[in-house]
Structures are given as structure tokens and as C-alpha cells.
Amino acid sequence: AQKITQTQPGMFVQEKEAVTLDCTYDTSDPSYGLFWYKQPSSGEMIFLIYQGSYDQQNATEGRYSLNFQKARKSANLVISASQLGDSAMYFCAMREGGSGYSTLTFGKGTMLLVSP
Amino acid sequence: GAGVSQSPSNKVTEKGKDVELRCDPISGHTALYWYRQSLGQGLEFLIYFQGNSAPDKSGLPSDRFSAERTGGSVSTLTIQRTQQEDSAVYLCASSLAAPTGRLAGGNTRNEQFFGPGTRLTVL
């Protein structure tokens, strides 16, 4: 089974609107971390936001927030007030604590296009 | 401060040749990771270093792939007798010392910082 599933290959949004990118995960480890990375056309992976499995509140970083629903094993990324520069690939990733080190398992990504 | 750097940025080689890809992590980062990204795909883990040791090589696709890290800093990924299916972007990342213990994953942000990647094309 896939550990990280991103069901939206592509998403379109108009500038200044909010958009939600879906991510579901599969783990039996009670200790894990969830990450979102952005990959613009330049290719570099840019860290956006982190949510730990023990965190009581949803993570927020500026215009990015994470809608963490632990029971449903989902960690959706919400981008408020989209900007043209948000057009990029977005990857959800997970680190499982029981492995003893911090390798990330990535989903296949969602391409976000922001139009004027 | 300087981020993760990788060289070369692009490499075109002929099938059967050996290639070496270099990664220079952020100063002070003891953990280093290699990933591979094929066209339109997510990232595939290859190998992880903690200091100069590689506790996990399970992602290396074949014995043609090897990696080393010296002085706890620069790492080299070597692909011998390259094949066309090796064509991909090879990404390197670094982080502070990897968290350990069963609670580590859920308690420690310790994000990985990625380099710009090396695009390898095998003709």
C-alpha cells in the first residue's frame, strides 16, 4: 500500500483564492511527522510546513496551513490568497519515528496552477 | 548562509559509462540523503548518511549504485555502467542530526534542506 497518497494530479485556482491540496497517509507508527514541500519549475524542493503526530493544533506558516485530521489520516495543505508564484508541484511527505532516522517518503505530487 | 550545493547541474553520458555526482551539504548538518526523481514522479529514497556511515542503503536500485561520504561533509554518488533507466534528477538533502527513538518522528521538525539537483541523461 502507498504510504502517502495525493489524489489530485493537477489543481487550478484563481489568484487570491484559497486552495486545498489533499494528502492521506498510511502508518501504524504512533510517532510520525508530515511535511509539505514545494517544487517550482527550477527544480529545488522548498520546505513549507511540518505537522507532528503529537501536535494538538494544526500547523500554520504564513499563508500555509495544514488541516490535520489524525483519525482520518489526512494532512491537507491549505494555501490562502493564492499568488501567481504559488504555481508549482507540491509534495506531501512522511517521516516515521519508529525507523530511528528521518528518511522521508514522498507522494507523487500535485501540480498547482494559479491563473490571474 | 550557503545552502546545499550539487555538481554538476547537468550531466549527459553514454550508456555504459560511469558517472559521479557530488553533494556539499549545509555546514553543520550531519545527516545527508540522496533521492532520485524520475520525470513527473515523486522522490525515491536512495541512501542516507549519518556522519560518514550509511545506516540505510536499502533504496539503492542495484549494485551499480554506490555512495560515500568523507569528513562528515561532501558526499559522492557513483553510478557504474550507466543505463538509460538511470536518467533522472538526483537530489541531495541535508539536515541536523537525525532524530532517534520511537518518539522522534512525531516530535521533531528537523526538516531536510534540498540542493538544486543533478539532471542525469543517459543516451
mmCIF file of N, CA and C in Angstrom, chain B residues 28-120:
data_model
loop_
_atom_site.group_PDB
_atom_site.id
_atom_site.type_symbol
_atom_site.label_atom_id
_atom_site.label_comp_id
_atom_site.label_asym_id
_atom_site.label_seq_id
_atom_site.Cartn_x
_atom_site.Cartn_y
_atom_site.Cartn_z
ATOM 1 N N GLY B 28 27.541 21.889 9.206
ATOM 2 C CA GLY B 28 26.973 21.524 10.495
ATOM 3 C C GLY B 28 25.886 20.469 10.420
ATOM 4 N N HIS B 29 25.413 20.186 9.217
ATOM 5 C CA HIS B 29 24.398 19.142 9.061
ATOM 6 C C HIS B 29 25.089 17.785 8.996
ATOM 7 N N THR B 30 24.752 16.932 9.948
ATOM 8 C CA THR B 30 25.418 15.631 9.983
ATOM 9 C C THR B 30 24.668 14.568 9.186
ATOM 10 N N ALA B 31 23.404 14.801 8.915
ATOM 11 C CA ALA B 31 22.625 13.828 8.141
ATOM 12 C C ALA B 31 22.565 14.262 6.680
ATOM 13 N N LEU B 32 22.738 13.311 5.784
ATOM 14 C CA LEU B 32 22.733 13.594 4.338
ATOM 15 C C LEU B 32 21.955 12.491 3.632
ATOM 16 N N TYR B 33 21.165 12.886 2.654
ATOM 17 C CA TYR B 33 20.267 11.954 1.970
ATOM 18 C C TYR B 33 20.397 12.121 0.460
ATOM 19 N N TRP B 34 20.297 11.019 -0.254
ATOM 20 C CA TRP B 34 20.200 11.053 -1.709
ATOM 21 C C TRP B 34 18.826 10.520 -2.124
ATOM 22 N N TYR B 35 18.201 11.241 -3.062
ATOM 23 C CA TYR B 35 16.927 10.829 -3.635
ATOM 24 C C TYR B 35 17.046 10.877 -5.155
ATOM 25 N N ARG B 36 16.145 10.161 -5.808
ATOM 26 C CA ARG B 36 16.078 10.207 -7.263
ATOM 27 C C ARG B 36 14.653 10.576 -7.661
ATOM 28 N N GLN B 37 14.536 11.451 -8.654
ATOM 29 C CA GLN B 37 13.219 11.864 -9.132
ATOM 30 C C GLN B 37 13.158 11.646 -10.631
ATOM 31 N N SER B 38 12.375 10.666 -11.047
ATOM 32 C CA SER B 38 12.175 10.428 -12.472
ATOM 33 C C SER B 38 11.110 11.386 -12.974
ATOM 34 N N LEU B 39 11.059 11.568 -14.284
ATOM 35 C CA LEU B 39 10.193 12.565 -14.902
ATOM 36 C C LEU B 39 8.756 12.413 -14.426
ATOM 37 N N GLY B 40 8.213 13.503 -13.855
ATOM 38 C CA GLY B 40 6.816 13.518 -13.430
ATOM 39 C C GLY B 40 6.503 12.665 -12.231
ATOM 40 N N GLN B 41 7.519 12.214 -11.514
ATOM 41 C CA GLN B 41 7.298 11.333 -10.369
ATOM 42 C C GLN B 41 7.714 12.012 -9.070
ATOM 43 N N GLY B 42 7.346 11.392 -7.977
ATOM 44 C CA GLY B 42 7.795 11.854 -6.668
ATOM 45 C C GLY B 42 9.231 11.438 -6.438
ATOM 46 N N LEU B 43 9.698 11.687 -5.252
ATOM 47 C CA LEU B 43 11.084 11.386 -4.917
ATOM 48 C C LEU B 43 11.218 9.970 -4.382
ATOM 49 N N GLU B 44 12.252 9.294 -4.841
ATOM 50 C CA GLU B 44 12.550 7.926 -4.432
ATOM 51 C C GLU B 44 13.824 7.957 -3.592
ATOM 52 N N PHE B 45 13.750 7.465 -2.356
ATOM 53 C CA PHE B 45 14.899 7.444 -1.463
ATOM 54 C C PHE B 45 15.965 6.475 -1.963
ATOM 55 N N LEU B 46 17.215 6.905 -1.905
ATOM 56 C CA LEU B 46 18.321 6.036 -2.317
ATOM 57 C C LEU B 46 19.165 5.593 -1.124
ATOM 58 N N ILE B 47 19.716 6.573 -0.390
ATOM 59 C CA ILE B 47 20.645 6.247 0.694
ATOM 60 C C ILE B 47 20.699 7.395 1.676
ATOM 61 N N TYR B 48 21.022 7.069 2.906
ATOM 62 C CA TYR B 48 21.093 8.040 3.984
ATOM 63 C C TYR B 48 22.419 7.895 4.713
ATOM 64 N N PHE B 49 23.039 9.019 5.037
ATOM 65 C CA PHE B 49 24.274 9.037 5.820
ATOM 66 C C PHE B 49 24.037 9.765 7.139
ATOM 67 N N GLN B 50 24.599 9.206 8.186
ATOM 68 C CA GLN B 50 24.702 9.906 9.464
ATOM 69 C C GLN B 50 26.203 10.007 9.726
ATOM 70 N N GLY B 51 26.765 11.221 9.622
ATOM 71 C CA GLY B 51 28.211 11.327 9.611
ATOM 72 C C GLY B 51 28.743 10.652 8.360
ATOM 73 N N ASN B 52 29.755 9.822 8.493
ATOM 74 C CA ASN B 52 30.323 9.110 7.355
ATOM 75 C C ASN B 52 29.719 7.723 7.159
ATOM 76 N N SER B 53 28.822 7.332 8.059
ATOM 77 C CA SER B 53 28.239 5.994 7.978
ATOM 78 C C SER B 53 26.909 6.031 7.241
ATOM 79 N N ALA B 54 26.635 4.935 6.550
ATOM 80 C CA ALA B 54 25.376 4.820 5.812
ATOM 81 C C ALA B 54 24.531 3.723 6.446
ATOM 82 N N PRO B 55 23.694 4.085 7.440
ATOM 83 C CA PRO B 55 22.902 3.055 8.121
ATOM 84 C C PRO B 55 21.863 2.399 7.219
ATOM 85 N N ASP B 56 21.481 3.091 6.150
ATOM 86 C CA ASP B 56 20.424 2.562 5.303
ATOM 87 C C ASP B 56 20.781 2.775 3.838
ATOM 88 N N LYS B 57 21.063 1.665 3.166
ATOM 89 C CA LYS B 57 21.356 1.705 1.733
ATOM 90 C C LYS B 57 20.245 1.005 0.950
ATOM 91 N N SER B 58 19.132 0.782 1.606
ATOM 92 C CA SER B 58 18.109 -0.090 1.035
ATOM 93 C C SER B 58 17.489 0.455 -0.247
ATOM 94 N N GLY B 59 17.607 1.768 -0.462
ATOM 95 C CA GLY B 59 16.989 2.358 -1.640
ATOM 96 C C GLY B 59 17.836 2.293 -2.898
ATOM 97 N N LEU B 60 19.086 1.904 -2.771
ATOM 98 C CA LEU B 60 19.939 1.836 -3.965
ATOM 99 C C LEU B 60 19.374 0.766 -4.894
ATOM 100 N N PRO B 61 19.075 1.138 -6.167
ATOM 101 C CA PRO B 61 18.352 0.218 -7.044
ATOM 102 C C PRO B 61 19.144 -0.995 -7.501
ATOM 103 N N SER B 62 20.464 -0.905 -7.519
ATOM 104 C CA SER B 62 21.271 -2.058 -7.950
ATOM 105 C C SER B 62 22.688 -1.881 -7.435
ATOM 106 N N ASP B 63 23.522 -2.904 -7.614
ATOM 107 C CA ASP B 63 24.907 -2.794 -7.142
ATOM 108 C C ASP B 63 25.743 -1.896 -8.045
ATOM 109 N N ARG B 64 25.134 -1.338 -9.072
ATOM 110 C CA ARG B 64 25.874 -0.356 -9.882
ATOM 111 C C ARG B 64 25.924 1.005 -9.169
ATOM 112 N N PHE B 65 25.065 1.160 -8.175
ATOM 113 C CA PHE B 65 24.985 2.418 -7.437
ATOM 114 C C PHE B 65 25.765 2.287 -6.126
ATOM 115 N N SER B 66 26.569 3.285 -5.829
ATOM 116 C CA SER B 66 27.266 3.336 -4.554
ATOM 117 C C SER B 66 27.427 4.782 -4.141
ATOM 118 N N ALA B 67 27.661 4.996 -2.865
ATOM 119 C CA ALA B 67 27.843 6.358 -2.378
ATOM 120 C C ALA B 67 28.805 6.340 -1.219
ATOM 121 N N GLU B 68 29.516 7.432 -1.065
ATOM 122 C CA GLU B 68 30.383 7.568 0.088
ATOM 123 C C GLU B 68 30.326 9.007 0.583
ATOM 124 N N ARG B 69 30.727 9.153 1.820
ATOM 125 C CA ARG B 69 30.793 10.482 2.428
ATOM 126 C C ARG B 69 32.071 10.531 3.250
ATOM 127 N N THR B 70 32.819 11.585 3.056
ATOM 128 C CA THR B 70 34.101 11.713 3.753
ATOM 129 C C THR B 70 34.112 12.974 4.597
ATOM 130 N N GLY B 71 34.765 12.880 5.750
ATOM 131 C CA GLY B 71 34.899 14.042 6.622
ATOM 132 C C GLY B 71 33.580 14.562 7.134
ATOM 133 N N GLY B 72 32.550 13.720 7.081
ATOM 134 C CA GLY B 72 31.236 14.142 7.557
ATOM 135 C C GLY B 72 30.646 15.277 6.757
ATOM 136 N N SER B 73 31.164 15.475 5.544
ATOM 137 C CA SER B 73 30.689 16.603 4.751
ATOM 138 C C SER B 73 30.279 16.151 3.348
ATOM 139 N N VAL B 74 31.159 16.354 2.381
ATOM 140 C CA VAL B 74 30.828 16.096 0.984
ATOM 141 C C VAL B 74 30.512 14.619 0.750
ATOM 142 N N SER B 75 29.517 14.398 -0.110
ATOM 143 C CA SER B 75 29.158 13.022 -0.489
ATOM 144 C C SER B 75 29.219 12.882 -2.005
ATOM 145 N N THR B 76 29.582 11.692 -2.447
ATOM 146 C CA THR B 76 29.624 11.383 -3.868
ATOM 147 C C THR B 76 28.752 10.166 -4.138
ATOM 148 N N LEU B 77 27.867 10.296 -5.097
ATOM 149 C CA LEU B 77 27.049 9.172 -5.565
ATOM 150 C C LEU B 77 27.635 8.721 -6.893
ATOM 151 N N THR B 78 27.998 7.454 -6.987
ATOM 152 C CA THR B 78 28.609 6.913 -8.195
ATOM 153 C C THR B 78 27.675 5.907 -8.834
ATOM 154 N N ILE B 79 27.489 6.047 -10.126
ATOM 155 C CA ILE B 79 26.709 5.080 -10.894
ATOM 156 C C ILE B 79 27.644 4.474 -11.926
ATOM 157 N N GLN B 80 27.832 3.174 -11.838
ATOM 158 C CA GLN B 80 28.717 2.484 -12.772
ATOM 159 C C GLN B 80 27.893 1.911 -13.926
ATOM 160 N N ARG B 81 28.526 1.846 -15.089
ATOM 161 C CA ARG B 81 27.900 1.226 -16.273
ATOM 162 C C ARG B 81 26.468 1.734 -16.433
ATOM 163 N N THR B 82 26.330 3.027 -16.597
ATOM 164 C CA THR B 82 25.008 3.651 -16.626
ATOM 165 C C THR B 82 24.108 3.038 -17.689
ATOM 166 N N GLN B 83 22.823 3.006 -17.354
ATOM 167 C CA GLN B 83 21.781 2.521 -18.250
ATOM 168 C C GLN B 83 20.801 3.668 -18.510
ATOM 169 N N GLN B 84 20.013 3.536 -19.560
ATOM 170 C CA GLN B 84 19.066 4.607 -19.902
ATOM 171 C C GLN B 84 18.045 4.815 -18.786
ATOM 172 N N GLU B 85 17.686 3.766 -18.066
ATOM 173 C CA GLU B 85 16.710 3.922 -16.985
ATOM 174 C C GLU B 85 17.271 4.678 -15.777
ATOM 175 N N ASP B 86 18.585 4.943 -15.785
ATOM 176 C CA ASP B 86 19.176 5.751 -14.715
ATOM 177 C C ASP B 86 18.920 7.244 -14.935
ATOM 178 N N SER B 87 18.431 7.604 -16.098
ATOM 179 C CA SER B 87 18.163 9.023 -16.391
ATOM 180 C C SER B 87 17.116 9.554 -15.423
ATOM 181 N N ALA B 88 17.453 10.615 -14.725
ATOM 182 C CA ALA B 88 16.583 11.190 -13.690
ATOM 183 C C ALA B 88 17.275 12.417 -13.124
ATOM 184 N N VAL B 89 16.568 13.087 -12.220
ATOM 185 C CA VAL B 89 17.194 14.139 -11.431
ATOM 186 C C VAL B 89 17.579 13.527 -10.089
ATOM 187 N N TYR B 90 18.830 13.695 -9.702
ATOM 188 C CA TYR B 90 19.324 13.169 -8.439
ATOM 189 C C TYR B 90 19.427 14.337 -7.462
ATOM 190 N N LEU B 91 18.668 14.226 -6.386
ATOM 191 C CA LEU B 91 18.578 15.289 -5.392
ATOM 192 C C LEU B 91 19.280 14.861 -4.107
ATOM 193 N N CYS B 92 19.975 15.800 -3.540
ATOM 194 C CA CYS B 92 20.650 15.593 -2.274
ATOM 195 C C CYS B 92 19.997 16.510 -1.239
ATOM 196 N N ALA B 93 19.903 16.055 -0.018
ATOM 197 C CA ALA B 93 19.355 16.870 1.066
ATOM 198 C C ALA B 93 20.199 16.674 2.307
ATOM 199 N N SER B 94 20.162 17.653 3.201
ATOM 200 C CA SER B 94 20.858 17.506 4.469
ATOM 201 C C SER B 94 19.971 18.019 5.595
ATOM 202 N N SER B 95 20.267 17.563 6.794
ATOM 203 C CA SER B 95 19.540 18.041 7.972
ATOM 204 C C SER B 95 20.464 17.938 9.180
ATOM 205 N N LEU B 96 20.014 18.515 10.268
ATOM 206 C CA LEU B 96 20.733 18.339 11.514
ATOM 207 C C LEU B 96 20.726 16.847 11.875
ATOM 208 N N ALA B 97 21.414 16.484 12.906
ATOM 209 C CA ALA B 97 21.487 15.081 13.300
ATOM 210 C C ALA B 97 20.095 14.476 13.298
ATOM 211 N N ALA B 98 20.016 13.310 12.713
ATOM 212 C CA ALA B 98 18.707 12.672 12.581
ATOM 213 C C ALA B 98 18.145 12.354 13.956
ATOM 214 N N PRO B 99 16.888 12.635 14.166
ATOM 215 C CA PRO B 99 16.287 12.291 15.448
ATOM 216 C C PRO B 99 16.224 10.782 15.600
ATOM 217 N N THR B 100 16.356 10.322 16.790
ATOM 218 C CA THR B 100 16.309 8.878 17.019
ATOM 219 C C THR B 100 15.297 8.562 18.103
ATOM 220 N N GLY B 101 14.961 7.322 18.172
ATOM 221 C CA GLY B 101 14.000 6.913 19.198
ATOM 222 C C GLY B 101 12.598 6.887 18.660
ATOM 223 N N ARG B 102 11.768 6.150 19.323
ATOM 224 C CA ARG B 102 10.427 5.906 18.798
ATOM 225 C C ARG B 102 9.564 7.154 18.766
ATOM 226 N N LEU B 103 9.870 8.131 19.600
ATOM 227 C CA LEU B 103 9.035 9.332 19.612
ATOM 228 C C LEU B 103 9.546 10.413 18.687
ATOM 229 N N ALA B 104 10.702 10.172 18.071
ATOM 230 C CA ALA B 104 11.371 11.242 17.343
ATOM 231 C C ALA B 104 10.548 11.767 16.185
ATOM 232 N N GLY B 105 9.968 10.859 15.430
ATOM 233 C CA GLY B 105 9.286 11.299 14.211
ATOM 234 C C GLY B 105 8.170 12.278 14.478
ATOM 235 N N GLY B 106 7.467 12.085 15.571
ATOM 236 C CA GLY B 106 6.317 12.926 15.845
ATOM 237 C C GLY B 106 6.617 14.141 16.671
ATOM 238 N N ASN B 107 7.841 14.305 17.083
ATOM 239 C CA ASN B 107 8.180 15.401 17.976
ATOM 240 C C ASN B 107 9.191 16.382 17.415
ATOM 241 N N THR B 108 9.835 16.044 16.334
ATOM 242 C CA THR B 108 10.977 16.829 15.886
ATOM 243 C C THR B 108 10.793 17.262 14.457
ATOM 244 N N ARG B 109 10.776 18.550 14.203
ATOM 245 C CA ARG B 109 10.598 19.047 12.840
ATOM 246 C C ARG B 109 11.798 18.641 11.985
ATOM 247 N N ASN B 110 12.973 19.143 12.303
ATOM 248 C CA ASN B 110 14.227 18.737 11.666
ATOM 249 C C ASN B 110 14.068 18.513 10.159
ATOM 250 N N GLU B 111 13.603 19.553 9.471
ATOM 251 C CA GLU B 111 13.324 19.383 8.048
ATOM 252 C C GLU B 111 14.598 19.200 7.233
ATOM 253 N N GLN B 112 14.451 18.565 6.103
ATOM 254 C CA GLN B 112 15.559 18.373 5.180
ATOM 255 C C GLN B 112 15.623 19.555 4.218
ATOM 256 N N PHE B 113 16.837 19.997 3.959
ATOM 257 C CA PHE B 113 17.093 21.081 3.017
ATOM 258 C C PHE B 113 17.689 20.470 1.757
ATOM 259 N N PHE B 114 17.081 20.792 0.634
ATOM 260 C CA PHE B 114 17.455 20.152 -0.623
ATOM 261 C C PHE B 114 18.367 21.027 -1.468
ATOM 262 N N GLY B 115 19.224 20.375 -2.215
ATOM 263 C CA GLY B 115 20.014 21.043 -3.228
ATOM 264 C C GLY B 115 19.231 21.174 -4.525
ATOM 265 N N PRO B 116 19.831 21.813 -5.534
ATOM 266 C CA PRO B 116 19.140 22.044 -6.802
ATOM 267 C C PRO B 116 19.059 20.824 -7.697
ATOM 268 N N GLY B 117 19.799 19.770 -7.351
ATOM 269 C CA GLY B 117 19.734 18.536 -8.123
ATOM 270 C C GLY B 117 20.732 18.469 -9.268
ATOM 271 N N THR B 118 21.005 17.250 -9.698
ATOM 272 C CA THR B 118 21.789 16.984 -10.906
ATOM 273 C C THR B 118 20.886 16.241 -11.878
ATOM 274 N N ARG B 119 20.717 16.819 -13.062
ATOM 275 C CA ARG B 119 19.916 16.144 -14.089
ATOM 276 C C ARG B 119 20.828 15.237 -14.894
ATOM 277 N N LEU B 120 20.619 13.939 -14.785
ATOM 278 C CA LEU B 120 21.435 12.951 -15.497
ATOM 279 C C LEU B 120 20.663 12.422 -16.690
#
